[in-house]
XYZ file of C-alpha atoms in Angstrom:
321
model
C -5.591 22.598 -19.000
C -3.640 23.584 -22.090
C -1.013 25.576 -20.162
C -0.127 22.553 -18.043
C 0.056 20.391 -21.171
C 2.428 22.841 -22.893
C 4.713 22.871 -19.851
C 4.673 19.088 -19.755
C 5.576 18.975 -23.463
C 8.588 21.237 -22.902
C 9.736 19.103 -19.959
C 9.398 15.925 -22.001
C 11.492 17.370 -24.815
C 14.056 18.695 -22.359
C 14.427 15.252 -20.775
C 14.938 13.438 -24.105
C 16.955 14.258 -27.233
C 13.886 13.951 -29.486
C 10.368 12.506 -29.520
C 8.037 11.584 -32.337
C 4.583 13.074 -32.618
C 3.094 9.697 -31.704
C 5.237 9.443 -28.562
C 4.258 12.937 -27.443
C 0.601 12.267 -28.193
C 0.729 9.133 -26.044
C 2.475 10.884 -23.129
C 0.168 13.912 -23.265
C -2.957 11.846 -23.957
C -3.946 13.951 -26.988
C -4.001 13.504 -30.765
C -0.946 14.033 -32.976
C -2.757 17.006 -34.541
C -2.968 18.601 -31.080
C 0.753 17.962 -30.618
C 1.423 19.835 -33.870
C -0.684 22.786 -32.725
C 0.986 22.830 -29.295
C 4.478 22.762 -30.848
C 3.521 25.744 -33.022
C 2.162 27.607 -29.991
C 5.385 26.998 -28.072
C 7.476 28.186 -31.013
C 5.413 31.372 -31.289
C 5.932 31.934 -27.549
C 9.703 31.807 -27.959
C 10.386 28.201 -26.999
C 12.659 26.791 -29.752
C 10.757 23.621 -30.636
C 12.000 22.209 -33.933
C 10.129 19.605 -35.996
C 12.160 17.205 -38.163
C 10.281 15.877 -41.172
C 10.401 12.350 -42.550
C 10.199 8.793 -41.228
C 12.878 9.316 -38.551
C 11.686 12.820 -37.721
C 10.231 14.177 -34.541
C 10.297 17.117 -32.165
C 13.285 18.458 -30.250
C 14.513 21.577 -28.496
C 17.155 23.598 -30.328
C 20.348 25.141 -28.952
C 20.454 23.441 -25.564
C 17.316 25.280 -24.443
C 16.400 24.618 -20.799
C 13.255 25.766 -19.063
C 13.253 27.247 -15.591
C 9.880 25.703 -14.841
C 11.436 22.795 -12.960
C 10.790 23.976 -9.418
C 8.747 21.416 -7.516
C 5.426 22.417 -5.987
C 4.811 21.137 -2.443
C 2.307 18.493 -3.557
C 4.636 17.300 -6.300
C 7.557 17.003 -3.900
C 5.465 15.000 -1.432
C 4.180 12.742 -4.187
C 7.715 12.186 -5.493
C 8.639 10.307 -2.344
C 5.819 7.865 -3.146
C 6.567 7.551 -6.837
C 7.604 3.922 -6.395
C 4.014 3.103 -5.408
C 2.053 3.772 -8.615
C -1.121 1.923 -7.573
C -1.271 3.678 -4.200
C -0.724 7.064 -5.852
C -3.502 6.426 -8.339
C -5.930 5.339 -5.617
C -5.202 8.502 -3.587
C -5.593 10.716 -6.673
C -1.927 11.780 -6.695
C -0.724 10.164 -9.923
C -0.800 13.459 -11.895
C 1.275 15.258 -9.243
C 3.808 12.423 -9.179
C 4.039 12.385 -12.976
C 4.729 16.132 -13.073
C 7.325 15.804 -10.319
C 9.167 13.011 -12.113
C 9.254 15.053 -15.304
C 10.668 18.096 -13.501
C 13.334 16.026 -11.798
C 14.208 14.329 -15.069
C 14.490 17.692 -16.809
C 16.858 18.953 -14.111
C 19.171 15.923 -14.260
C 22.285 15.555 -16.342
C 21.655 13.723 -19.629
C 23.608 10.694 -18.388
C 21.217 10.314 -15.430
C 17.874 10.797 -17.155
C 17.183 7.085 -17.422
C 17.390 6.729 -13.625
C 13.618 6.612 -13.138
C 13.148 3.927 -15.801
C 16.100 1.989 -14.416
C 14.622 2.016 -10.913
C 11.157 1.062 -12.157
C 12.605 -2.047 -13.824
C 14.319 -3.096 -10.602
C 11.686 -2.554 -7.921
C 7.900 -2.948 -7.859
C 5.626 -3.118 -4.828
C 2.538 -5.344 -5.050
C 0.789 -4.694 -1.752
C -2.373 -6.888 -1.839
C -2.191 -10.520 -0.735
C -2.548 -13.413 -3.151
C -5.992 -14.536 -4.290
C -7.546 -11.182 -3.428
C -8.952 -8.606 -5.818
C -8.187 -5.233 -4.195
C -11.059 -2.766 -4.045
C -10.259 0.943 -3.867
C -12.525 2.704 -1.333
C -14.593 5.350 -3.128
C -13.885 7.941 -0.421
C -10.111 7.395 -0.369
C -9.245 10.433 -2.577
C -11.239 12.740 -0.286
C -9.580 11.298 2.808
C -6.152 11.565 1.160
C -6.778 15.229 0.311
C -7.654 15.917 3.941
C -4.498 14.124 5.135
C -2.200 16.093 2.830
C -3.877 19.449 3.646
C -4.301 18.850 7.424
C -8.039 19.424 6.985
C -10.488 18.377 9.672
C -13.229 16.064 8.389
C -16.635 14.894 9.520
C -16.894 11.190 8.711
C -19.725 8.708 8.911
C -18.691 5.072 9.172
C -20.198 1.656 9.737
C -19.653 0.160 13.194
C -21.299 -3.239 13.564
C -24.974 -2.679 12.707
C -25.036 1.103 13.128
C -23.548 4.213 11.519
C -21.557 6.635 13.665
C -20.495 10.208 12.880
C -17.241 11.675 14.177
C -15.147 14.791 13.612
C -11.611 13.588 12.884
C -8.149 15.063 12.460
C -6.746 12.752 9.748
C -3.030 12.264 10.441
C -1.931 9.498 8.103
C -2.826 6.708 5.683
C -1.640 3.103 5.862
C -1.979 0.495 3.120
C -1.838 -2.970 4.716
C -2.253 -6.093 2.582
C -4.433 -4.218 0.079
C -6.628 -2.563 2.756
C -6.495 1.216 3.409
C -6.564 2.521 6.989
C -6.764 6.050 8.391
C -4.888 6.995 11.569
C -6.795 9.931 13.059
C -6.918 12.008 16.225
C -10.333 12.073 17.895
C -11.509 12.593 21.493
C -7.956 13.291 22.728
C -6.524 10.011 21.399
C -5.345 8.410 18.178
C -7.491 5.737 16.544
C -7.459 3.596 13.418
C -10.344 3.386 10.905
C -10.824 1.174 7.859
C -11.579 3.568 5.012
C -13.838 1.098 3.194
C -16.229 1.418 6.145
C -16.672 5.160 5.639
C -20.028 6.016 4.097
C -19.544 9.794 3.940
C -16.610 12.188 4.333
C -16.990 15.978 4.466
C -13.889 18.170 4.407
C -14.185 21.216 6.652
C -12.484 24.564 6.077
C -10.845 24.219 9.470
C -7.252 22.964 9.558
C -5.838 21.152 12.565
C -2.380 21.630 14.068
C -0.338 18.452 13.977
C 1.241 16.972 17.071
C 4.941 17.118 16.208
C 5.673 14.038 18.308
C 3.323 11.797 16.307
C 5.292 9.089 14.442
C 3.065 7.281 11.942
C 5.251 4.162 11.388
C 5.834 3.721 15.134
C 2.145 4.268 15.924
C 1.068 1.721 13.294
C 3.594 -0.887 14.477
C 2.352 -0.546 18.049
C -1.334 -0.781 17.085
C -0.704 -3.707 14.729
C 1.075 -5.588 17.517
C -1.761 -4.788 19.952
C -4.335 -6.032 17.443
C -2.424 -9.248 16.805
C -2.241 -9.938 20.544
C -5.870 -9.013 21.179
C -7.288 -11.649 18.820
C -5.226 -14.517 20.300
C -7.745 -15.486 23.001
C -7.315 -19.287 23.073
C -4.351 -21.535 23.870
C -3.441 -24.929 22.434
C -0.759 -27.351 23.606
C 1.256 -28.828 20.749
C 4.022 -31.332 20.226
C 6.190 -30.590 17.191
C 8.950 -32.366 15.307
C 12.118 -30.409 14.443
C 10.614 -29.718 10.992
C 7.325 -28.605 12.557
C 9.232 -26.307 14.887
C 11.001 -24.781 11.880
C 7.674 -24.159 10.092
C 5.879 -22.693 13.128
C 6.765 -18.975 12.556
C 5.709 -19.211 8.889
C 2.312 -20.845 9.416
C 1.127 -19.020 12.571
C 1.574 -15.574 14.138
C 5.345 -15.050 14.106
C 5.666 -13.099 17.379
C 3.458 -15.523 19.327
C 5.269 -18.501 17.842
C 8.649 -17.118 18.925
C 7.380 -16.455 22.454
C 5.999 -20.001 22.645
C 9.298 -21.512 21.461
C 11.299 -19.415 23.948
C 9.063 -20.588 26.820
C 9.148 -24.268 25.807
C 11.183 -26.864 27.638
C 13.874 -29.096 26.202
C 12.937 -31.591 23.423
C 11.876 -35.104 24.489
C 13.690 -38.329 23.695
C 12.294 -38.280 20.135
C 13.594 -34.693 19.715
C 10.016 -33.344 19.613
C 9.177 -30.107 21.459
C 6.029 -29.485 23.527
C 4.805 -25.875 23.779
C 1.734 -23.739 24.452
C 0.666 -21.523 21.527
C -1.867 -18.641 21.677
C -4.382 -18.811 18.804
C -7.418 -16.840 17.672
C -9.891 -19.706 18.160
C -10.143 -23.490 17.923
C -11.561 -23.198 14.390
C -8.717 -20.943 13.226
C -6.166 -23.204 14.932
C -7.609 -26.243 13.145
C -7.250 -24.623 9.698
C -3.748 -23.302 10.456
C -2.317 -26.408 12.093
C -3.593 -28.844 9.453
C -0.821 -27.489 7.218
C 1.801 -29.145 9.471
C 0.589 -32.638 8.589
C 2.496 -35.355 10.495
C 5.009 -32.822 11.879
C 2.622 -31.764 14.674
C 0.480 -33.430 17.340
C -2.292 -31.566 19.170
C -2.335 -32.467 22.874
C -4.892 -29.991 24.238
C -7.723 -29.041 24.252
C -9.257 -32.503 23.995
C -11.970 -31.347 21.562
C -9.389 -30.042 19.098
C -7.290 -33.218 19.448
C -10.363 -35.336 18.689
C -11.083 -33.190 15.632
C -7.553 -33.755 14.313
C -7.807 -37.485 14.973
C -11.067 -37.676 13.027
C -9.590 -35.686 10.148
C -6.511 -37.940 10.066
C -8.657 -41.093 9.981
C -10.841 -39.795 7.156
C -7.771 -38.703 5.186
C -6.140 -42.132 5.683
C -9.268 -43.859 4.377
C -9.102 -41.768 1.224
C -5.559 -42.929 0.495
C -5.904 -46.636 1.285
């Protein structure tokens, strides 16, 4: 909308001493001719926009003019707290609100502090997805995000194994974990977690739900994440590790389980190696994880996994003879 663009132009000029037509065109995503027309419209409306001619010319506000249009809307204020997460904002459809909020804050700051946002952006960046993965934004994420921000009840269809299930949900919060978006929602008198990329349809209802004031999203997620990590560790292996292998254990397996296994282990043997029992997801997962230890680890049990390691070691040795 043109009105929003004119306000943004005033805020840009208030935050900086002067801007060229090309700079304004780039920020406003319009042509330089449109910038000229907008500057004229602002001048006719009483906003003292002055255009300097020549190579070093540009647009500026005259006489210390300051707009009073810097009050933050609720959505802009909420988005501002996430402004260090540009990719997440864009995926949720909140990048425009965050941009407007940053401009309003910048316009309200003292001139000596107006580079604070750029300074922070050059010193911190969050890259959430893991390595070697191309993150895919779920198509329904913006709709889910809108429902979360507005406390709107939704009817969602999602894939569960080989079937589709429909549920009415109260969407409480979003979590971005290793490049994957999750929804924490209240349904059937309990809180549950859903992967948003498994939603096939989301319908926002007019009805708004009343939030449980005791719900703590970070605490809830930490508890569920810990439960999930424990639930998939269904197999145990007995290992003998060198001091170096013991040092690597928390970095190459589940950290919490590794620490519990180390705490429960007995004293090192005469070679200073430690024997312990480690919970793992499965024998196949254990094989792929524990291979990374090389000669710093010996598998004692189960016998099938030990035999598999012995065979792998023999084949590897033949390759290097």
